[in-house]
Coordinates of C-alpha atoms and ligand atoms in Angstrom, one line a residue:
X1 CA -91.3 -200.5 97.8
X2 CA -93.1 -203.6 99.8
X3 CA -92.0 -204.6 103.2
X4 CA -90.7 -208.1 103.9
X5 CA -90.5 -209.5 107.8
X6 CA -89.5 -213.2 108.6
X7 CA -89.2 -215.0 111.7
X8 CA -87.6 -217.8 113.8
X9 CA -87.4 -218.7 117.3
X10 CA -89.6 -220.1 119.9
X11 CA -92.4 -218.0 120.1
X12 CA -95.8 -217.7 117.5
X13 CA -94.8 -215.6 114.3
X14 CA -98.2 -214.9 113.4
X15 CA -98.2 -211.8 115.9
X16 CA -94.4 -210.8 115.3
X17 CA -94.9 -210.9 111.8
X18 CA -98.6 -208.8 111.4
X19 CA -96.4 -206.1 114.1
X20 CA -93.9 -206.0 112.0
X21 CA -96.1 -205.5 109.0
X22 CA -97.8 -202.8 110.7
X23 CA -94.3 -200.8 110.6
X24 CA -93.7 -201.5 107.0
X25 CA -97.7 -200.2 105.8
X26 CA -95.4 -196.9 104.9
X27 CA -93.8 -199.0 101.7
X28 CA -97.1 -200.2 100.4
X29 CA -100.7 -201.4 101.0
X30 CA -102.2 -202.9 98.2
X31 CA -102.1 -206.5 100.0
X32 CA -100.7 -208.2 102.6
X33 CA -100.4 -211.9 103.5
X34 CA -98.0 -214.3 105.7
X35 CA -96.8 -217.8 105.5
X36 CA -96.1 -220.2 108.5
X37 CA -95.0 -223.8 109.0
X38 CA -97.0 -225.7 111.0
X39 CA -96.9 -229.3 111.4
X40 CA -95.4 -229.9 108.2
X41 CA -97.1 -227.9 105.9
X42 CA -97.4 -223.9 104.9
X43 CA -100.3 -222.2 106.1
X44 CA -100.2 -218.9 104.0
X45 CA -103.3 -216.3 104.3
X46 CA -103.4 -213.4 102.1
X47 CA -105.9 -210.5 101.6
X48 CA -106.3 -207.6 99.6
X49 CA -106.0 -204.0 101.0
X50 CA -104.6 -202.6 104.2
X51 CA -103.1 -205.2 107.1
X52 CA -106.4 -204.8 109.1
X53 CA -107.9 -207.4 106.4
X54 CA -105.5 -210.1 107.0
X55 CA -105.6 -209.4 110.9
X56 CA -109.1 -210.4 110.5
X57 CA -108.8 -213.3 108.2
X58 CA -106.4 -214.6 110.6
X59 CA -108.3 -214.5 114.0
X60 CA -109.5 -217.9 112.6
X61 CA -106.4 -219.4 112.4
X62 CA -104.5 -219.1 115.3
X63 CA -101.1 -221.7 115.5
X64 CA -98.4 -221.8 117.7
X65 CA -96.1 -221.8 114.5
X66 CA -92.5 -220.6 115.5
X67 CA -91.7 -219.6 112.0
X68 CA -92.8 -217.5 108.8
X69 CA -92.4 -214.7 106.8
X70 CA -94.9 -211.9 105.6
X71 CA -95.4 -209.2 103.1
X72 CA -97.1 -205.4 102.1
X73 CA -97.3 -205.2 98.9
X74 CA -97.2 -202.2 96.9
X75 CA -98.4 -203.5 93.2
X76 CA -96.0 -203.6 90.3
X77 CA -96.8 -206.7 88.5
X78 CA -100.2 -207.9 88.5
X79 CA -103.4 -205.8 89.9
X80 CA -103.9 -205.5 93.7
X81 CA -106.0 -208.8 94.4
X82 CA -105.7 -211.4 96.7
X83 CA -104.1 -213.9 94.3
X84 CA -101.2 -211.3 93.2
X85 CA -100.7 -211.2 97.3
X86 CA -97.9 -212.7 98.6
X87 CA -96.4 -214.9 100.1
X88 CA -96.4 -216.9 96.3
X89 CA -95.8 -220.5 96.7
X90 CA -94.8 -223.2 94.4
X91 CA -97.4 -226.0 93.0
X92 CA -97.0 -228.8 95.5
X93 CA -97.1 -226.1 98.4
X94 CA -93.7 -226.3 100.0
X95 CA -91.6 -223.5 99.2
X96 CA -93.5 -219.8 100.2
X97 CA -91.4 -216.7 99.0
X98 CA -92.1 -212.9 99.8
X99 CA -90.2 -210.6 97.7
X100 CA -89.3 -206.8 97.3
X101 CA -88.5 -205.5 94.4
X102 CA -88.8 -206.6 90.9
X103 CA -87.5 -209.6 88.7
X104 CA -87.1 -208.0 85.3
X105 CA -86.3 -211.5 83.9
X106 CA -89.1 -213.3 85.2
X107 CA -90.9 -213.6 81.7
X108 CA -88.6 -215.8 80.3
X109 CA -88.0 -217.7 83.4
X110 CA -92.3 -218.1 83.6
X111 CA -92.6 -219.5 80.2
X112 CA -89.4 -222.1 80.7
X113 CA -91.0 -223.4 83.9
X114 CA -94.3 -223.5 82.5
X115 CA -93.1 -225.9 79.6
X116 CA -91.7 -227.8 82.4
X117 CA -95.3 -228.3 84.3
X118 CA -95.3 -225.3 86.7
X119 CA -99.0 -224.1 86.8
X120 CA -99.1 -220.2 87.6
X121 CA -101.6 -218.5 89.4
X122 CA -101.2 -215.0 89.6
X123 CA -99.7 -212.4 87.5
X124 CA -96.5 -211.4 89.7
X125 CA -93.1 -211.3 88.7
X126 CA -92.3 -212.9 92.1
X127 CA -94.1 -216.7 91.6
X128 CA -91.4 -217.5 89.2
X129 CA -89.2 -217.9 92.7
X130 CA -91.0 -220.3 94.9
X131 CA -91.5 -222.7 91.4
X132 CA -87.6 -222.2 90.8
X133 CA -87.0 -222.9 94.0
X134 CA -88.9 -226.2 94.0
X135 CA -87.9 -227.3 91.0
X136 CA -83.9 -227.3 92.3
X137 CA -85.2 -228.8 95.4
X138 CA -86.1 -231.8 93.3
X139 CA -82.8 -231.9 91.6
X140 CA -79.8 -233.7 93.4
X141 CA -78.0 -230.6 94.4
X142 CA -74.7 -230.4 93.4
X143 CA -73.2 -228.2 96.1
X144 CA -72.0 -224.5 95.0
X145 CA -71.4 -223.7 98.6
X146 CA -68.6 -225.3 100.4
X147 CA -69.0 -227.4 103.4
X148 CA -73.1 -226.9 102.3
X149 CA -75.3 -226.8 105.9
X150 CA -78.2 -227.5 104.1
X151 CA -79.8 -228.3 100.5
X152 CA -82.7 -225.7 101.1
X153 CA -79.8 -222.9 101.4
X154 CA -78.0 -224.3 97.9
X155 CA -81.6 -224.2 96.1
X156 CA -82.3 -220.7 96.9
X157 CA -79.0 -219.8 95.9
X158 CA -78.7 -221.5 93.0
X159 CA -82.4 -219.8 92.1
X160 CA -81.1 -216.6 93.0
X161 CA -78.1 -217.0 90.1
X162 CA -80.9 -217.0 87.7
X163 CA -82.6 -213.9 88.9
X164 CA -81.7 -210.2 87.3
X165 CA -83.2 -207.6 88.8
X166 CA -83.0 -205.5 91.9
X167 CA -84.7 -207.8 95.2
X168 CA -84.8 -208.9 98.4
X169 CA -86.2 -212.1 99.4
X170 CA -87.2 -214.1 102.5
X171 CA -87.9 -217.9 101.8
X172 CA -89.2 -221.0 103.8
X173 CA -89.7 -224.6 102.8
X174 CA -92.3 -227.1 104.8
X175 CA -89.6 -229.5 104.3
X176 CA -86.9 -227.2 106.4
X177 CA -89.2 -226.0 109.4
X178 CA -85.8 -224.9 110.8
X179 CA -84.5 -222.9 108.1
X180 CA -85.5 -219.4 107.2
X181 CA -83.4 -217.8 104.1
X182 CA -83.1 -214.4 103.2
X183 CA -81.2 -212.6 100.2
X184 CA -80.3 -209.1 99.5
X185 CA -79.9 -208.1 95.9
X186 CA -80.1 -204.1 95.3
X187 CA -82.8 -203.8 98.0
X188 CA -83.0 -203.5 101.8
X189 CA -83.0 -206.6 104.4
X190 CA -81.8 -205.8 107.7
X191 CA -81.6 -209.4 110.1
X192 CA -82.2 -209.2 114.0
X193 CA -80.3 -211.0 116.1
X194 CA -82.6 -212.2 119.7
X195 CA -81.8 -214.6 122.3
X196 CA -83.0 -217.7 120.2
X197 CA -84.9 -216.1 117.7
X198 CA -84.0 -214.3 114.7
X199 CA -85.7 -211.6 112.8
X200 CA -85.6 -210.1 109.3
X201 CA -87.1 -207.6 107.5
X202 CA -87.0 -204.6 105.1
X203 CA -86.5 -201.8 107.4
X204 CA -85.1 -201.7 111.4
X205 CA -88.9 -200.1 112.4
X206 CA -90.3 -203.8 111.7
X207 CA -87.8 -205.1 114.5
X208 CA -86.7 -203.1 116.7
X209 CA -89.4 -203.5 119.2
X210 CA -87.9 -207.3 119.5
X211 CA -84.1 -206.5 119.4
X212 CA -81.9 -203.9 118.7
X213 CA -79.2 -206.2 117.5
X214 CA -79.2 -205.7 113.9
X215 CA -76.8 -206.8 110.7
X216 CA -77.7 -205.1 107.1
X217 CA -77.3 -207.8 104.9
X218 CA -74.9 -206.0 101.8
X219 CA -75.7 -206.6 98.2
X220 CA -75.2 -210.1 96.8
X221 CA -75.7 -211.7 100.3
X222 CA -77.6 -214.7 101.5
X223 CA -78.1 -215.6 105.0
X224 CA -79.5 -218.7 106.7
X225 CA -81.3 -218.6 109.7
X226 CA -82.0 -220.9 112.0
X227 CA -83.4 -221.1 115.9
X228 CA -79.3 -221.8 116.7
X229 CA -78.1 -218.8 114.8
X230 CA -77.2 -216.5 111.7
X231 CA -74.7 -217.6 108.4
X232 CA -74.0 -215.7 106.0
X233 CA -72.7 -216.0 102.8
X234 CA -72.0 -214.3 99.4
X235 CA -73.1 -215.3 96.5
X236 CA -70.1 -217.6 95.4
X237 CA -71.0 -219.4 98.2
X238 CA -68.3 -218.4 100.5
X239 CA -68.9 -218.0 104.0
X240 CA -68.8 -214.5 105.5
X241 CA -67.6 -212.9 109.4
X242 CA -70.5 -210.9 110.2
X243 CA -71.3 -209.4 113.4
X244 CA -74.4 -207.7 114.4
X245 CA -74.3 -204.3 115.5
X246 CA -76.5 -202.0 118.2
X247 CA -79.0 -199.5 117.2
X248 CA -78.8 -196.5 119.3
X249 CA -82.4 -195.8 118.3
X250 CA -85.2 -196.5 120.9
X251 CA -88.1 -198.2 120.0
X252 CA -90.2 -196.2 117.4
X253 CA -93.3 -196.2 118.6
X254 CA -94.6 -193.2 116.9
X255 CA -98.1 -192.1 117.9
X256 CA -100.5 -189.6 116.5
X257 CA -100.5 -187.6 120.2
X258 CA -104.0 -186.4 119.8
X259 CA -103.9 -185.2 116.4
X260 CA -106.7 -187.1 113.6
X261 CA -103.8 -187.7 111.4
X262 CA -99.7 -188.6 111.3
X263 CA -99.8 -185.7 108.6
X264 CA -101.0 -183.3 110.1
X265 CA -99.1 -184.2 113.5
X266 CA -96.1 -184.2 111.4
X267 CA -96.3 -180.7 110.1
X268 CA -96.9 -179.4 113.6
X269 CA -93.8 -181.1 114.2
X270 CA -91.9 -178.8 112.1
X271 CA -90.9 -176.2 114.4
X272 CA -88.9 -178.4 116.4
X273 CA -87.1 -180.4 113.7
X274 CA -85.8 -177.3 112.6
X275 CA -84.5 -176.2 115.7
X276 CA -82.9 -179.9 115.9
X277 CA -81.7 -179.1 112.5
X278 CA -80.1 -175.7 113.5
X279 CA -78.6 -177.4 116.6
X280 CA -76.9 -179.5 115.0
X281 CA -76.0 -177.6 112.0
X282 CA -74.5 -174.4 113.4
X283 CA -72.0 -173.5 115.5
X284 CA -72.8 -171.1 118.4
X285 CA -69.9 -170.0 119.0
X286 CA -69.4 -167.8 116.0
X287 CA -70.3 -164.2 115.4
X288 CA -69.1 -162.2 112.5
X289 CA -66.6 -160.6 114.3
X290 CA -65.3 -163.9 115.4
X291 CA -65.0 -166.0 112.5
X292 CA -61.9 -167.9 112.7
X293 CA -64.0 -171.2 111.8
X294 CA -66.9 -171.6 109.7
X295 CA -70.1 -170.9 111.2
X296 CA -71.5 -174.4 110.5
X297 CA -70.6 -177.4 111.3
X298 CA -71.7 -180.6 109.3
X299 CA -68.7 -182.3 109.9
X300 CA -67.5 -182.9 106.1
X301 CA -64.1 -183.1 104.9
X302 CA -62.7 -180.0 103.3
X303 CA -61.2 -182.4 100.8
X304 CA -65.1 -182.6 99.6
X305 CA -65.0 -178.8 98.7
X306 CA -61.8 -178.7 97.6
X307 CA -61.5 -176.7 94.0
X308 CA -65.3 -177.3 93.8
X309 CA -66.5 -176.5 90.4
X310 CA -69.9 -178.1 90.1
X311 CA -72.5 -179.5 92.1
X312 CA -74.3 -182.2 90.8
X313 CA -77.7 -183.1 92.6
X314 CA -79.6 -186.6 92.0
X315 CA -83.4 -186.5 93.6
X316 CA -86.9 -187.7 93.0
X317 CA -90.3 -186.1 93.7
X318 CA -90.4 -183.9 96.8
X319 CA -86.9 -184.2 97.5
X320 CA -86.5 -183.0 94.3
X321 CA -87.9 -179.9 94.9
X322 CA -86.1 -179.5 97.9
X323 CA -83.1 -179.8 95.6
X324 CA -84.2 -176.8 93.2
X325 CA -84.4 -174.7 96.6
X326 CA -81.1 -176.0 97.2
X327 CA -79.4 -175.3 93.8
X328 CA -80.9 -171.4 94.2
X329 CA -79.2 -171.3 97.3
X330 CA -76.0 -172.6 96.3
X331 CA -75.6 -170.8 93.3
X332 CA -76.5 -167.4 94.9
X333 CA -74.4 -167.5 98.2
X334 CA -71.7 -169.8 97.2
X335 CA -71.7 -169.3 94.0
X336 CA -71.3 -172.7 92.3
X337 CA -72.9 -173.5 89.5
X338 CA -75.7 -176.2 90.0
X339 CA -77.6 -178.9 88.5
X340 CA -80.7 -180.4 89.7
X341 CA -82.0 -183.8 88.2
X342 CA -84.5 -186.8 88.1
X343 CA -82.7 -189.5 89.2
X344 CA -84.9 -191.3 87.1
X345 CA -83.7 -189.7 84.0
X346 CA -80.2 -189.1 84.8
X347 CA -79.6 -192.7 85.3
X348 CA -80.5 -193.5 81.7
X349 CA -78.9 -189.7 80.2
X350 CA -76.4 -188.6 82.4
X351 CA -74.4 -185.2 81.9
X352 CA -71.1 -185.3 80.5
X353 CA -68.3 -186.3 83.4
X354 CA -67.2 -182.6 84.7
X355 CA -64.6 -182.1 86.8
X356 CA -64.5 -181.0 90.6
X357 CA -67.7 -181.7 91.2
X358 CA -69.8 -182.7 94.3
X359 CA -72.4 -185.3 93.7
X360 CA -75.5 -184.6 95.9
X361 CA -78.1 -187.8 96.4
X362 CA -81.4 -186.5 98.1
X363 CA -83.9 -188.9 99.7
X364 CA -86.0 -188.7 102.9
X365 CA -85.9 -192.5 103.1
X366 CA -82.5 -192.9 101.6
X367 CA -84.2 -196.2 99.7
X368 CA -85.0 -194.7 96.4
X369 CA -84.1 -196.9 94.0
X370 CA -83.5 -194.6 91.2
X371 CA -81.7 -192.0 93.7
X372 CA -79.9 -195.1 94.7
X373 CA -78.9 -196.4 91.2
X374 CA -78.1 -192.7 89.9
X375 CA -75.7 -192.4 92.7
X376 CA -73.9 -196.0 91.9
X377 CA -73.7 -194.9 88.4
X378 CA -71.8 -191.7 89.4
X379 CA -69.5 -193.5 91.7
X380 CA -68.7 -196.4 89.1
X381 CA -68.5 -194.1 86.1
X382 CA -66.1 -191.7 88.3
X383 CA -63.6 -194.8 89.2
X384 CA -60.7 -195.1 87.9
X385 CA -60.1 -191.7 86.1
X386 CA -57.8 -188.8 86.9
X387 CA -58.0 -187.4 90.4
X388 CA -60.4 -184.3 89.4
X389 CA -63.3 -186.6 88.0
X390 CA -63.6 -189.0 91.0
X391 CA -66.6 -189.4 92.7
X392 CA -67.3 -187.2 95.9
X393 CA -70.6 -187.9 97.1
X394 CA -72.5 -186.7 99.5
X395 CA -76.2 -187.9 100.7
X396 CA -78.7 -185.8 102.2
X397 CA -81.5 -188.4 104.2
X398 CA -83.3 -188.4 107.5
X399 CA -82.4 -192.3 107.4
X400 CA -78.3 -192.7 108.0
X401 CA -79.1 -196.4 108.3
X402 CA -80.2 -196.6 104.8
X403 CA -79.0 -198.0 101.9
X404 CA -77.9 -194.7 100.8
X405 CA -75.8 -194.6 104.3
X406 CA -73.9 -197.5 102.8
X407 CA -73.2 -196.1 99.3
X408 CA -71.8 -192.2 100.1
X409 CA -69.0 -191.8 102.5
X410 CA -70.3 -188.5 103.3
X411 CA -73.8 -187.5 104.7
X412 CA -75.9 -184.9 106.1
X413 CA -78.6 -186.1 108.8
X414 CA -82.0 -184.6 108.3
X415 CA -82.8 -184.9 112.1
X416 CA -86.6 -185.1 111.3
X417 CA -87.4 -188.2 112.9
X418 CA -89.7 -190.8 111.5
X419 CA -92.0 -189.6 108.8
X420 CA -95.2 -191.8 108.8
X421 CA -97.5 -189.9 106.8
X422 CA -96.7 -190.7 103.0
X423 CA -96.7 -187.5 101.8
X424 CA -93.5 -185.8 102.8
X425 CA -93.8 -182.4 105.3
X426 CA -91.0 -182.3 108.1
X427 CA -88.6 -184.3 105.7
X428 CA -88.9 -181.6 103.2
X429 CA -88.5 -178.6 106.0
X430 CA -85.4 -180.4 107.1
X431 CA -84.1 -180.8 103.7
X432 CA -84.3 -177.3 102.8
X433 CA -82.0 -176.4 106.0
X434 CA -79.6 -178.9 105.3
X435 CA -79.4 -176.9 101.3
X436 CA -78.9 -173.7 103.7
X437 CA -76.4 -174.8 106.0
X438 CA -74.2 -176.6 102.8
X439 CA -74.5 -173.5 100.8
X440 CA -73.3 -171.2 103.6
X441 CA -70.3 -173.6 104.5
X442 CA -69.3 -173.5 101.2
X443 CA -69.8 -169.7 100.6
X444 CA -67.7 -168.8 104.1
X445 CA -64.9 -170.9 102.6
X446 CA -65.3 -169.6 99.3
X447 CA -65.8 -166.3 100.8
X448 CA -68.2 -165.5 98.3
X449 CA -70.6 -163.7 100.8
X450 CA -69.3 -161.3 103.9
X451 CA -69.2 -162.3 107.6
X452 CA -72.1 -159.5 108.0
X453 CA -74.4 -161.4 105.3
X454 CA -73.7 -164.6 106.6
X455 CA -74.7 -163.6 110.4
X456 CA -77.8 -162.4 108.9
X457 CA -79.1 -165.2 107.2
X458 CA -77.9 -167.0 110.2
X459 CA -80.0 -164.5 112.5
X460 CA -83.2 -165.0 110.5
X461 CA -82.8 -168.9 110.2
X462 CA -82.7 -168.7 114.0
X463 CA -85.7 -166.7 113.8
X464 CA -87.3 -169.3 111.9
X465 CA -88.9 -171.9 114.2
X466 CA -90.8 -169.0 116.1
X467 CA -92.2 -167.6 112.6
X468 CA -93.7 -171.1 112.2
X469 CA -94.8 -171.2 115.3
X470 CA -96.3 -167.6 115.0
X471 CA -98.2 -168.5 111.5
X472 CA -99.2 -172.0 112.0
X473 CA -102.5 -171.7 114.2
X474 CA -103.8 -169.1 112.5
X475 CA -103.5 -170.4 109.0
X476 CA -104.6 -173.3 109.8
X477 CA -107.8 -171.6 111.3
X478 CA -108.2 -170.3 108.1
X479 CA -107.3 -172.9 105.9
X480 CA -110.0 -175.0 107.8
X481 CA -112.1 -172.5 106.8
X482 CA -111.2 -171.8 103.5
X483 CA -111.4 -175.1 102.2
X484 CA -115.5 -175.5 102.3
X485 CA -115.5 -173.6 99.1
X486 CA -113.3 -176.3 97.2
X487 CA -115.9 -179.1 97.6
X488 CA -115.9 -179.5 93.9
X489 CA -112.8 -178.2 92.6
X490 CA -111.2 -180.3 90.5
X491 CA -108.1 -178.1 89.4
X492 CA -105.7 -176.1 90.8
X493 CA -103.0 -173.8 90.0
X494 CA -99.9 -173.0 91.9
X495 CA -97.7 -169.9 91.2
X496 CA -94.3 -169.3 92.5
X497 CA -91.4 -167.7 90.9
X498 CA -87.5 -167.5 91.8
X499 CA -86.9 -169.3 95.0
X500 CA -90.6 -169.9 95.9
X501 CA -91.1 -171.6 92.2
X502 CA -90.0 -174.9 93.7
X503 CA -92.6 -174.2 96.7
X504 CA -95.4 -173.8 94.0
X505 CA -94.1 -177.7 92.7
X506 CA -93.9 -178.8 96.0
X507 CA -97.7 -177.4 96.7
X508 CA -99.3 -178.9 93.7
X509 CA -97.8 -182.3 94.4
X510 CA -99.1 -182.0 97.9
X511 CA -102.4 -181.5 96.8
X512 CA -102.2 -183.9 93.8
X513 CA -101.3 -186.9 96.1
X514 CA -103.2 -186.7 99.1
X515 CA -106.7 -185.1 97.5
X516 CA -106.2 -186.7 93.9
X517 CA -107.2 -183.4 92.8
X518 CA -105.1 -182.2 89.6
X519 CA -102.9 -179.7 89.8
X520 CA -100.0 -177.7 88.4
X521 CA -97.3 -175.7 89.8
X522 CA -95.8 -173.5 87.5
X523 CA -93.2 -170.2 87.8
X524 CA -95.9 -167.3 87.6
X525 CA -94.3 -165.8 84.6
X526 CA -94.5 -168.7 82.4
X527 CA -98.5 -168.6 82.4
X528 CA -99.1 -166.4 79.8
X529 CA -97.0 -168.6 77.4
X530 CA -99.8 -171.5 77.4
X531 CA -101.1 -172.6 80.8
X532 CA -103.5 -169.3 81.2
X533 CA -105.4 -170.8 78.7
X534 CA -106.9 -173.2 81.6
X535 CA -108.0 -170.4 83.7
X536 CA -111.7 -169.6 84.3
X537 CA -113.8 -169.4 87.4
X538 CA -113.5 -172.8 87.9
X539 CA -109.4 -173.0 88.4
X540 CA -108.4 -171.6 91.8
X541 CA -105.0 -170.2 91.3
X542 CA -102.8 -170.3 94.5
X543 CA -100.2 -167.2 94.2
X544 CA -96.8 -167.3 96.5
X545 CA -96.1 -163.1 96.6
X546 CA -93.4 -162.8 99.4
X547 CA -91.6 -159.5 99.0
X548 CA -88.5 -159.5 97.4
X549 CA -86.7 -159.5 94.0
X550 CA -89.8 -161.4 92.4
X551 CA -92.5 -159.6 94.7
X552 CA -94.2 -157.1 92.4
X553 CA -93.7 -159.4 89.3
X554 CA -96.0 -162.2 91.2
X555 CA -98.2 -159.4 91.7
X556 CA -98.7 -158.3 88.2
X557 CA -98.9 -162.4 87.2
X558 CA -101.9 -162.8 89.8
X559 CA -103.6 -159.9 88.3
X560 CA -103.2 -161.7 85.0
X561 CA -105.1 -164.6 86.4
X562 CA -107.5 -162.4 88.0
X563 CA -108.6 -161.2 84.4
X564 CA -109.3 -164.8 83.6
X565 CA -112.2 -164.8 86.5
X566 CA -109.8 -167.2 88.6
X567 CA -110.3 -167.1 92.1
X568 CA -106.9 -166.0 93.8
X569 CA -105.4 -167.7 97.2
X570 CA -102.2 -165.2 98.0
X571 CA -100.0 -167.1 100.1
X572 CA -98.5 -163.7 101.1
X573 CA -98.2 -161.1 104.4
X574 CA -101.4 -160.0 105.4
X575 CA -100.6 -156.2 105.8
X576 CA -99.8 -155.0 102.2
X577 CA -102.3 -152.7 100.6
X578 CA -101.8 -154.1 96.9
X579 CA -101.9 -157.8 97.6
X580 CA -105.2 -156.9 99.6
X581 CA -106.9 -155.8 96.5
X582 CA -105.6 -158.4 94.2
X583 CA -106.1 -161.7 96.3
X584 CA -109.3 -162.7 97.1
X585 CA -108.3 -164.6 100.2
X586 CA -105.3 -164.1 101.9
X587 CA -103.5 -166.7 103.8
X588 CA -100.8 -164.7 105.9
X589 CA -97.2 -165.4 106.1
X590 CA -94.9 -163.4 108.0
X591 CA -92.5 -161.3 106.4
X592 CA -88.9 -162.8 106.7
X593 CA -86.0 -162.4 103.7
X594 CA -86.8 -163.5 100.5
X595 CA -84.0 -166.2 100.6
X596 CA -85.5 -168.0 103.9
X597 CA -89.3 -167.5 102.8
X598 CA -89.4 -170.7 101.5
X599 CA -89.5 -172.8 104.7
X600 CA -92.4 -170.3 105.3
X601 CA -94.5 -170.6 102.1
X602 CA -94.7 -174.3 102.1
X603 CA -95.9 -175.0 105.2
X604 CA -99.7 -173.0 104.5
X605 CA -99.9 -175.6 101.1
X606 CA -99.2 -178.3 103.3
X607 CA -101.9 -177.7 105.2
X608 CA -103.9 -176.5 102.2
X609 CA -103.8 -180.2 100.7
X610 CA -104.0 -181.6 104.3
X611 CA -107.7 -180.0 104.6
X612 CA -109.1 -180.2 101.6
X613 CA -108.0 -184.4 101.4
X614 CA -109.4 -184.5 104.8
X615 CA -112.6 -182.8 104.3
X616 CA -113.3 -184.6 101.4
X617 CA -112.7 -187.9 103.9
X618 CA -109.7 -189.7 102.4
X619 CA -107.1 -191.6 103.7
X620 CA -104.5 -188.5 104.1
X621 CA -101.4 -191.0 105.5
X622 CA -102.0 -193.8 103.0
X623 CA -103.2 -192.1 99.7
X624 CA -104.3 -194.4 97.5
X625 CA -101.3 -195.8 94.7
X626 CA -98.4 -194.5 96.9
X627 CA -96.1 -196.0 99.0
X628 CA -93.7 -193.9 101.5
X629 CA -90.3 -195.6 100.5
X630 CA -89.9 -196.2 96.4
X631 CA -87.4 -199.3 96.1
X632 CA -88.5 -200.1 92.7
X633 CA -87.1 -198.3 89.6
Ligands
F6R1 C1 -94.1 -186.8 98.1 C2 -93.0 -188.0 98.5 C3 -92.7 -188.7 97.4 C4 -91.0 -188.8 97.8 C5 -90.1 -189.2 96.8 C6 -88.9 -189.3 96.9 O1 -95.0 -186.1 99.3 O2 -93.2 -188.3 99.9 O3 -92.4 -187.5 96.1 O4 -90.3 -187.5 98.0 O5 -90.8 -190.6 96.4 O6 -88.6 -190.0 98.4 P1 -87.6 -190.0 98.8 O7 -87.3 -188.9 99.1 O8 -87.4 -191.2 100.0 O9 -86.2 -190.0 98.1

């Protein structure tokens, strides 16, 4: 997490840094700061809280400084206070550093530096870095970079070799006002190439407004940016030949377009997202009679699927919920045993290696540290093994240009467009569509379902965007009204079964993260094994009851909750007499076949969370303590 930016060139850096930070606020918003060099000294301005606090502080400091670095923070080490905000400097204020990541050995380094007389003023792990670099700059350098162009580069490189952990850095020094040094070690960093000016950032949206020529650094690389150009070295000090590539993205001008919040806009974008995914994934020429090729065009090579015996999925948060729906369809349609693991757990307790296994990492941002580490570990532990154990890695992501894109050779792009709201909505639905497509492709190749059945599912999928549109407005009106009753509610339970159990989990997560209300998602049939003790008139229960194999079961589980005085809200078709009798409120959902129902049932749960939070006046798009991209472990 955290976002870093840097600029060196001919323009005043401050506004460029601020506008870059605005695009990176999704990575954290606990505090922000920038440091620039002007007239031989570093000016560092920092502010607690959102970026607008920094912006208003900077109004008093107008400087034409043409070099600077900036940071927006998601607190890991030390409270979100101004004294912990980046940039951090050494005691003599000659070196300033912004960091994204975690320096794991900061305690030892801190003790060592303290013993040598360095004074620490923050609780962060980052502060060791400027002290270390300043110390190394004072020592006469013995060059480790052949033909080293700069003692500053030398000092940063030496300091980096002492750091353990995953991090990206941008560093400036008052003694070297024409140099900006950037480093990537397991945390993203891209360099932007302009005309006589260069940029760096944790993510492309921060620089795309200035240049489309970008060079993503690889792990273990350090670069020296000057007004004359960019030099890239590896940590052994060897200069590398690297060329920028052109991003074919338009500047990502993301606006709310009349919606009060990005989250609501993104909920309404879902029919379009599903259409875009279907357009990309479905083979329009296919029909059950003319079926010489797969109905799905994911562009994945057949060797990825060959002799497949197992699928192993790693993901976090909402992506993990999408993976649970994925497991259901991969097992039920393609007949492949599928495991879903939290990436953060898997990386420390991986399942024993299985042969002919497809490992899938699901991450909308493509930057989630745990998911990347779990995939990296799979790559590593399968390398050198006999062919059937070797890594077959597939990524499902909304950001193909992300770190995930560098790690896996095969990807499904979820085509949802940039998601700004911290709570994932449209990217979740897009991940579901990606899983349906993958399962159908495999089902076709393995002949695990008939062509007739494939056709039925595809027809149902094609209808989904219109189904969402038909539901959206009436659901929203109903939910807007309904949430008046929950002004004082402190706990919610979400129930689902079968393919809609992950949707109960997702409904609870959405509510927790943006409204700060305690919520639990539970398999409806498990309530009686303990959690039912929580129920009383103060705890509303939201049950997802869609016609299909478990419909009657969910209705009777809901009855059990009703018998404990809970207010019962059904996410269920409107015209069912039995449901109408059981539920106190019905958020109506169009009837679709059970297998496809999660795409429709999740949307009212997103709306419910949204309206509860918006009614409480909460910051829906940037909820407390969260960040859109979780780049630390
Ligand atoms: C919830 C949410 C998070 C993310 C999780 C994984 O709304 O957004 O739970 O799903 O942090 O993020 P990605 O998908 O980027 O790996």
